[in-house]
Amino acid sequence: MPTPEQIPIQHEREARPMKRRHSASYYVHRARDSLTTRVSKIVCGIFLTLLFIGGVAAFIAWLSLRPHRPRIHIRDFSIPGLDQPTGFDNAEIIFNITARNSNQAIGYYYDSVEALVFYRNQMIGSAPLVDSFYQEPKNTTIFYKVLSGATLNVTSDRWMEFRNDRALGTVVFRVDITGMVRFKVSTWDSKRHRMHTNCDVGVNPDGSILASYKNKRCLLGLLVLCLWLSLRPKEPKFAIIQFSIPTSSSSENPRATFSYVLEVKNSDKESSIYYDDILLSFKYKQDMAGNNTVPGFNQGKGNNDDQHVPPVEINQRVWRDLAKEIPQGTARLNVELFTSIKYKTWGIKSKHHKIKYQGAVPIGSDGKIKDKKKKVKLRRSKK
Ligand SMILES: *[C@@H]1O[C@H](CO)[C@@H](O)[C@H](O)[C@H]1NC(C)=O
Ligand SMILES: *[C@@H]1O[C@H](CO)[C@@H](O)[C@H](O)[C@H]1NC(C)=O
Ligand SMILES: *[C@@H]1O[C@H](CO)[C@@H](O)[C@H](O)[C@H]1NC(C)=O
Ligand SMILES: *[C@@H]1O[C@H](CO)[C@@H](O)[C@H](O)[C@H]1NC(C)=O
């Protein structure tokens, strides 16, 4: 009866004579093989070690360079007069919020930082905090603000609601800090990122901050977390070019038109932009001189389009005054552009963004853009 153990023994007996037959060359070969194996093992080892050290170094560099987001803390918040039934007459909200740049080597540029105060998701006040400033690494900036009068919208009904909450022990508000931030790493500047933080804050019946909310870190909006280091599409750029208007009015034909070309630039390398109808209005002083619409279109990545528009009829009453000023070379038309755009980045469409741009076309005595300038760039305007 062959047991399982017997089978390998038989194999060994058959194998041995074969090995003996080739012994000399076989062992030389094997020695050579093991030498090359050892050399390649050492080379591999060195390579892997270098790779590991390189990886660790890169990881440390990444850790130290990785931009930390601004750290926003609520230090103080109070609404004095909360204990008075008619306090809304001269209601005030006072807050102290700090923004820290905890990076070692990265500075921030802040732009249009604003504070908005909410009560039950209704905005009750807002105020700009800083327009634009540079915050160096390891710096803390204090946003201290008193909201009152025109910056605060507290009605007697609202005050009653505060008072009802107060009777239960706490009134909870929310402060949102919004703005734009860019990073600066030595000489390189990042794109602008939207910052949006919100801090819930509760106050005592006397209107002072509850201890449990003091020095709390504010949450960065989820959107910001996701978009933080992702690519935010660049806004399109608009300019008026080839502007031309008659230099005088004729009495037999009081009608006149002006013409221009709208230059539209999408400098974003990753996103195409879909424009809804673009409405352009041109005002002379306070009066509408003319307006027209550029039909919506789609613009590919990094494209530059010139939108030719039909001549724009000038309001006759306005033309009478405007025509008088043109020969003097001091006339100007204020342009406003409204549209709504959608970005498409890597196949993903954004939601609609309403945008408004504005600018002024200075008109030379030749009826063209003054001083032989080629274009009038339009600036993005906030509301
Ligand atoms: C605001 O809070 C910071 C940090 O607690 C403090 O150093 C600073 O003095 C406060 N500023 C005002 C005006 O209260
Ligand atoms: C932060 O920077 C501002 C202006 O650059 C400076 O006045 C302030 O002293 C700095 N604060 C700290 C804590 O370094
Ligand atoms: C103040 O709040 C009331 C109620 O929410 C609102 O109807 C009103 O438009 C607000 N006023 C201002 C100036 O924001
Ligand atoms: C365009 O101009 C006309 C007058 O010329 C005015 O009645 C109309 O409201 C303007 N449209 C817009 C959207 O401003």
Short mmCIF file of N, CA and C and ligand atoms in Angstrom, two decimals, residues 75 96 98 142 144 215, ligand 1:
data_model
loop_
_atom_site.label_atom_id
_atom_site.label_comp_id
_atom_site.label_asym_id
_atom_site.label_seq_id
_atom_site.Cartn_x
_atom_site.Cartn_y
_atom_site.Cartn_z
N ARG A 75 -14.68 85.07 19.51
CA ARG A 75 -14.10 85.41 20.82
C ARG A 75 -15.14 86.04 21.72
N ASN A 96 -16.48 90.03 18.31
CA ASN A 96 -15.03 89.99 18.16
C ASN A 96 -14.70 88.61 17.61
N THR A 98 -11.77 86.30 15.46
CA THR A 98 -10.38 86.33 15.02
C THR A 98 -10.18 85.38 13.84
N ILE A 142 -7.89 90.53 14.11
CA ILE A 142 -9.12 90.65 14.90
C ILE A 142 -10.17 91.40 14.09
N TYR A 144 -13.38 93.12 14.82
CA TYR A 144 -14.22 93.61 15.91
C TYR A 144 -15.21 94.58 15.30
N ASN A 215 -14.83 81.40 22.29
CA ASN A 215 -13.61 80.84 21.71
C ASN A 215 -13.85 79.58 20.89
C1 LIG B 1 -10.81 90.38 20.63
O1 LIG B 1 -10.39 89.08 21.03
C2 LIG B 1 -8.99 88.93 21.09
C3 LIG B 1 -8.69 87.48 21.40
O2 LIG B 1 -9.39 87.04 22.52
C4 LIG B 1 -8.41 89.88 22.13
O3 LIG B 1 -7.00 89.73 22.17
C5 LIG B 1 -8.76 91.28 21.74
O4 LIG B 1 -8.31 92.19 22.72
C6 LIG B 1 -10.26 91.44 21.57
N1 LIG B 1 -10.52 92.76 21.03
C7 LIG B 1 -11.49 93.55 21.50
C8 LIG B 1 -11.59 94.89 20.88
O5 LIG B 1 -12.23 93.18 22.37
#
